[in-house]
Every structure is written in C-alpha cells, then in structure tokens.
Coordinates of C-alpha atoms and ligand atoms in Angstrom, one line a residue:
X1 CA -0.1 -0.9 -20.1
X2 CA -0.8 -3.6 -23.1
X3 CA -2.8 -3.7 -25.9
X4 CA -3.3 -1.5 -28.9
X5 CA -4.6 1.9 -28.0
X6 CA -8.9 1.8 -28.8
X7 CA -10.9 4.3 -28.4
X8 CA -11.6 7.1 -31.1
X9 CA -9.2 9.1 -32.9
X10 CA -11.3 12.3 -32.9
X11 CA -12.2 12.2 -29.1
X12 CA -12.1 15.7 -27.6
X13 CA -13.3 15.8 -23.6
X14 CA -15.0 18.7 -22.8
X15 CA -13.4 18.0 -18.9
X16 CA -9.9 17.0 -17.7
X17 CA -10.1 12.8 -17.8
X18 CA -9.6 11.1 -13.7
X19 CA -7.1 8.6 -13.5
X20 CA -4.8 7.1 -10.5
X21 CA -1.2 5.9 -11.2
X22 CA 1.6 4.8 -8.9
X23 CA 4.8 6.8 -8.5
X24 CA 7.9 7.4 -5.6
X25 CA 7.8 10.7 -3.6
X26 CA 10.8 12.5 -3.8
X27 CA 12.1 15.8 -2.0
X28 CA 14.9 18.2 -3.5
X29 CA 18.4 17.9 -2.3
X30 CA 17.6 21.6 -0.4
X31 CA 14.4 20.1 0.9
X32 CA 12.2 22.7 -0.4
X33 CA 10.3 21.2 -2.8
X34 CA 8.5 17.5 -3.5
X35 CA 8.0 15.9 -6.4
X36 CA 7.4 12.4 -7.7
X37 CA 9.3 10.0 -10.2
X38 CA 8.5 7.6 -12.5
X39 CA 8.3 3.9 -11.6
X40 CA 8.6 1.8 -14.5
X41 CA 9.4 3.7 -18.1
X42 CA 10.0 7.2 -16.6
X43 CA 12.1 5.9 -13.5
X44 CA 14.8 8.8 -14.3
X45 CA 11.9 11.9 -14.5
X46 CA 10.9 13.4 -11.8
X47 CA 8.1 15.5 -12.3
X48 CA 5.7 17.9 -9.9
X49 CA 1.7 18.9 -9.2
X50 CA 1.5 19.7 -12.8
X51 CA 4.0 18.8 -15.5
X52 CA 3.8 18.2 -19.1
X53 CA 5.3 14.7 -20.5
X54 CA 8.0 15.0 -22.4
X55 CA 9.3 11.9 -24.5
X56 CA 11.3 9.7 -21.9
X57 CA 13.6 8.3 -25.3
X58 CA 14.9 12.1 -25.8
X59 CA 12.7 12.2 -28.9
X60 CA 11.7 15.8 -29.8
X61 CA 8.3 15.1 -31.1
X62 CA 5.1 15.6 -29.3
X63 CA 3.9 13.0 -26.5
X64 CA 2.2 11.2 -26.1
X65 CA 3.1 9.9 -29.9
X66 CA 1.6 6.7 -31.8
X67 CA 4.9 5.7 -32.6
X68 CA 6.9 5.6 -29.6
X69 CA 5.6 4.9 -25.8
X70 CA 6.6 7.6 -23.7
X71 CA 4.3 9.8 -22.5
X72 CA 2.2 10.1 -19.2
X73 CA 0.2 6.9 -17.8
X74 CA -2.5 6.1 -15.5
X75 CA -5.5 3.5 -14.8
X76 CA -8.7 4.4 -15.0
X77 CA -9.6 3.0 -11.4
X78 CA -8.6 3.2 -7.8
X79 CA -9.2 -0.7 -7.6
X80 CA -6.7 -1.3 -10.6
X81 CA -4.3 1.2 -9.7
X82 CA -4.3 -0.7 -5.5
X83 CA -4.1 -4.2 -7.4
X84 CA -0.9 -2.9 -9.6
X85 CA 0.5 -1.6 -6.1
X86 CA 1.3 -5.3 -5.2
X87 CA 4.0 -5.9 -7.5
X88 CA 7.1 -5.5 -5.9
X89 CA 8.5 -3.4 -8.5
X90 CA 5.5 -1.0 -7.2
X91 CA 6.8 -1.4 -3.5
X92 CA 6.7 1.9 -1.4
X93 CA 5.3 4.2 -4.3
X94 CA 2.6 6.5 -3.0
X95 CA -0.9 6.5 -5.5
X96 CA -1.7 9.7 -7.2
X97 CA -5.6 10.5 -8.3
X98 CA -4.5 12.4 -11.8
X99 CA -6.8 14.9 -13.9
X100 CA -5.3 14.4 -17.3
X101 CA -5.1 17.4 -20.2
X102 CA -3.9 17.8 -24.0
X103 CA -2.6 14.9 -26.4
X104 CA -4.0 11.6 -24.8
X105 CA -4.7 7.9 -26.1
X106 CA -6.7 5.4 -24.4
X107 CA -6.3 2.2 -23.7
X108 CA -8.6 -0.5 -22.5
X109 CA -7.3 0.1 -18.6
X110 CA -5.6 3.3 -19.1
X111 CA -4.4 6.5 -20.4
X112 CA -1.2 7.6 -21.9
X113 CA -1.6 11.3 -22.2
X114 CA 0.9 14.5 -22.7
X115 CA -0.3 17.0 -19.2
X116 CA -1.3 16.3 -16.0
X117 CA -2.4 17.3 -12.5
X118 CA -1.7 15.6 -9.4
X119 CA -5.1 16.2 -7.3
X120 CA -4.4 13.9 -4.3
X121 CA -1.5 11.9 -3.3
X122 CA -3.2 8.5 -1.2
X123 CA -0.5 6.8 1.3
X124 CA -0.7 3.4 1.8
X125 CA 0.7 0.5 4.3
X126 CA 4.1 1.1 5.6
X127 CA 6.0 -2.3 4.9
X128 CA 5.3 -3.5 8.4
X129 CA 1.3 -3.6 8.0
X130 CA 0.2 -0.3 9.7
X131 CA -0.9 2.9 8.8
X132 CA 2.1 4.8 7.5
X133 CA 2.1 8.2 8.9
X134 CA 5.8 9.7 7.6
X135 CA 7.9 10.1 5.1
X136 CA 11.5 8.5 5.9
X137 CA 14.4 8.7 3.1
X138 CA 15.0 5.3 0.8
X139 CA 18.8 5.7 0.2
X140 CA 17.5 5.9 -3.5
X141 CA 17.2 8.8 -5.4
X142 CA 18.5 10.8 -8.8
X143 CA 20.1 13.9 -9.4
X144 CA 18.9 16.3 -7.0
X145 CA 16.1 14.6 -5.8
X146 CA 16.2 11.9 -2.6
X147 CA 13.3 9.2 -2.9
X148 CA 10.8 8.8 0.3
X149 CA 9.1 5.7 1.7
X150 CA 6.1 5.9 4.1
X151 CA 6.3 3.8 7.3
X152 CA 5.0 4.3 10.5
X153 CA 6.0 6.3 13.7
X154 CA 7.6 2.7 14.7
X155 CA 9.5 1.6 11.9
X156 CA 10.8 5.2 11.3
X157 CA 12.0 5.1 14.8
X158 CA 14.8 7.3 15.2
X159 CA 15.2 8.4 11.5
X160 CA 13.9 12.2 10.8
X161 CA 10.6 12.2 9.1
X162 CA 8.8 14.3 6.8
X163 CA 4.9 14.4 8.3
X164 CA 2.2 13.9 5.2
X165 CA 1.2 17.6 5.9
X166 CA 4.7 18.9 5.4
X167 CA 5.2 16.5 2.2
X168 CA 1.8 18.5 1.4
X169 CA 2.9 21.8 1.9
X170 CA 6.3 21.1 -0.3
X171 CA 4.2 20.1 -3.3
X172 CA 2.1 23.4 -3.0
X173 CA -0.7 22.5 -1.0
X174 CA -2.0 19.3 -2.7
X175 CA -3.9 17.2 -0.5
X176 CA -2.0 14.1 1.1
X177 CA -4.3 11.3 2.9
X178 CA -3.7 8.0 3.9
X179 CA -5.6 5.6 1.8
X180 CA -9.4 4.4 2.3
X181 CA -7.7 1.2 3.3
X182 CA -10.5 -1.1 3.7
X183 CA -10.8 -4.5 5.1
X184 CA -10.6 -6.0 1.0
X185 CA -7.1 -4.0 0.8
X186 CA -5.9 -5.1 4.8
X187 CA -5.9 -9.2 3.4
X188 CA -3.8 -9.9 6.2
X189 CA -5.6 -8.0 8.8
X190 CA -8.5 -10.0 8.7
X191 CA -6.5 -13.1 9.5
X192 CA -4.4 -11.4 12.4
X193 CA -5.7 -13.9 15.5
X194 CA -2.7 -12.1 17.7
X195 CA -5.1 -9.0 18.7
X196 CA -8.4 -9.9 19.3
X197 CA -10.8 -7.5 17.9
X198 CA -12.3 -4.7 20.4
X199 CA -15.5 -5.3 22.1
X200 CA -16.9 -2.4 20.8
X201 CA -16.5 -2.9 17.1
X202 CA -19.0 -5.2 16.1
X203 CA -17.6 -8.8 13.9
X204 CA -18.0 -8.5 10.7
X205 CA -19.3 -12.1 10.4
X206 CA -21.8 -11.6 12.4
X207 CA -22.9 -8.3 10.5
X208 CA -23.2 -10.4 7.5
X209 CA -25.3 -13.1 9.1
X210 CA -27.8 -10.8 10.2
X211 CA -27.9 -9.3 6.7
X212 CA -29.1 -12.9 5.1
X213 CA -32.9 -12.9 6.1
X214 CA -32.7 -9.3 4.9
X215 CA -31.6 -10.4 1.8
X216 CA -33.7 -12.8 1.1
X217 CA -36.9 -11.2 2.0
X218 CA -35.8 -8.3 -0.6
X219 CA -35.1 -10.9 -3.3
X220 CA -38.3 -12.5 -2.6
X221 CA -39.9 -9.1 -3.3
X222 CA -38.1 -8.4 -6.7
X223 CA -39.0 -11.8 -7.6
X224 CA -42.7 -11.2 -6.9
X225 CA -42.5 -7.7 -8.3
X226 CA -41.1 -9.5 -11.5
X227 CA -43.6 -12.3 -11.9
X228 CA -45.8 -9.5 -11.7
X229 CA -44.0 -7.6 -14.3
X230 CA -43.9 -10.5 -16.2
X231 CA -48.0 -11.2 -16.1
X232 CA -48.8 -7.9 -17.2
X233 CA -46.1 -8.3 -19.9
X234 CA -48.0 -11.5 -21.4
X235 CA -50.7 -10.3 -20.9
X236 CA -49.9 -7.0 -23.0
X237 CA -48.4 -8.9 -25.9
X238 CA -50.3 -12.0 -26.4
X239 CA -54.0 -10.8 -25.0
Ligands
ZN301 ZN1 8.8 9.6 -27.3
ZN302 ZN1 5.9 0.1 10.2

C-alpha cells in the first residue's frame, strides 16, 4: 500500500466497507481450527473469521494509528487484489472478500482498518495451472499453526488433503469457492495449443466476430440518436 492516506478525517460509514486482500491458510497444530496469516507486514499473525488488528510492532496504541503502519489491509477490488496475486511473494495465498469495521484510513487503492470479517475465502490456480481443489501442507508455518497451499487432486497426489468444504467447516462455516477464474485471469490457457478446445464449446474468436456487425449497427444508432440530440440542442439554444 503507498501513498499518503486521502480520504476525510471525519468519515463514519453507516455499513461495514468490502475489500479483498491476500493471505496463507493455515490449520492449528490439532487440526481443529483454520485460520489465515499475514503475507507481507503481518507474516507472524495469524488471525481468524473475525479478528481485531492489533499493532504488528508490539505498540500498545490503537490500530490502525497515523503514526505507525500496522493495522489491517485490503484493496478495494477483486481485479487489484487477482493482479497483486502475481507477485511471487503472493504465491499460494488464498484471496479473502473482507467486510471492514471500527478505526479505518483509506488510501487511494486500499484500506488499512482496525476489525474485520472474512466473508468468503476465493481459491485460485494450483501452481501447475488447474483448478485447485485441496488443501496440502507447505512445510511452512508458525507457532501452532501449519500453512496450506491449494493444488489439485494430481499434484497432491499421495499427500493427505484438506477438501475446501472441510477447510470451510474449520473456519466456522465461511464460504470457500474456487475463484471466478475467467479466461482474462487463465493468460496461459488461452494459448495452450496441446488440447484442442471441445467441439461443443463454441471459439471465442469466432463469438467476437459475429458480435462486430452487431456493434456497429448499435453505434450507428447512438450516433444518429445523438446527431439528433444534438439538432434539437441547437436548435433550443440558438433558435
Ligand atoms: Zn502499531
Ligand atoms: Zn496441480
């Protein structure tokens, strides 16, 4: 997050602000409970559903705080939060859709903000390209807590998996989907000559040719409707 905090001082939202913001699923050492930890600044906090930030430099004021930078952080959209997803240091994090409460300051991308609620937990690619469909164990981890990856059924191959409903039902019932992945977030997909694409499914590039006429004829329209738009105009204001 960069940039001064804008936004004004006295802002009070009547509703709990949406955000999305990146984090590694962890399970307890008992495996009875999930939870996620920090990526970046709060790599060593590990935090559940609905936690309240606490200041990640063992400071005892309040947090979020003007003069320090811990606190809770999150984007303000899905497309911002998938784009931050490709930096490696964001490898194998799962993306959280957040409802954000109490102390907050905004930035021009962002939030950093003192409660929050994890609504829905979005699971992306496993490394290999597919849909990843389990939860396997990293090696990483802290105190208590083991840190998860998602893969698929393949790449897990022998290892025990959690199942996305069972991660689910350790974090209390939040809901855990795999992403929308569409083709604009599958780049390599859409290059992949190795498996032809079903008969069935219809090419995109075609699809899109057929929309051009279409197209056109409705900008055609818009511009007539707007010359006309524009007649009556003149003639309003200089008749
Ligand atoms: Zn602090
Ligand atoms: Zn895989």
């Amino acid at each position: 997050m960069v940039g001064w905090p804008i936004g004004k001082p006295k802002e009070r939202p009547t509703a709990p602000l949406r955000g999305y913001k990146l984090a590694h699923p962890v399970v307890s050492a008992d495996g009875t409970g999930a939870a996620f930890a920090g990526v970046t600044l709060g790599r060593t906090k590990v935090y559940g559903a609905v936690a309240d930030a606490e200041c990640a430099q063992g400071g005892h004021h309040q947090s979020p705080s003007r003069w320090c930078d811990c606190g809770f952080y999150c984007l303000n959209t899905l497309d911002d939060a998938r784009a931050l997803a490709c930096d490696p240091d964001y490898r194998n994090t799962v993306l959280l859709d957040i409802a954000a409460s109490g102390r907050f300051r905004r930035y021009e991308r962002g939030l950093r903000y003192a409660r929050q609620r994890v609504s829905r937990v979005r699971v992306g690619r496993c490394g290999c390209g597919h849909p990843a469909t389990v939860f396997v164990e990293t090696g990483a981890g802290s105190i208590g807590w083991r840190r998860l990856m998602a893969v698929c059924a393949d790449c897990a191959g022998s290892r025990p998996g959690l199942p996305l409903a069972a991660f689910s039902r350790l974090l209390g019932g939040v809901t855990v989907v795999h992403d929308e992945i569409t083709r604009l977030y599958d780049p390599v997909r859409a290059f992949d000559s190795a498996v032809p694409p079903p008969a069935d499914v219809p090419d995109p590039a075609a699809a899109d040719q057929e929309l051009v006429p279409l197209l056109a004829a409705e900008i055609a329209l818009l511009q007539s409707r707007l010359d006309e738009v524009q007649r009556q105009l003149d003639r309003l204001t200089k008749g």
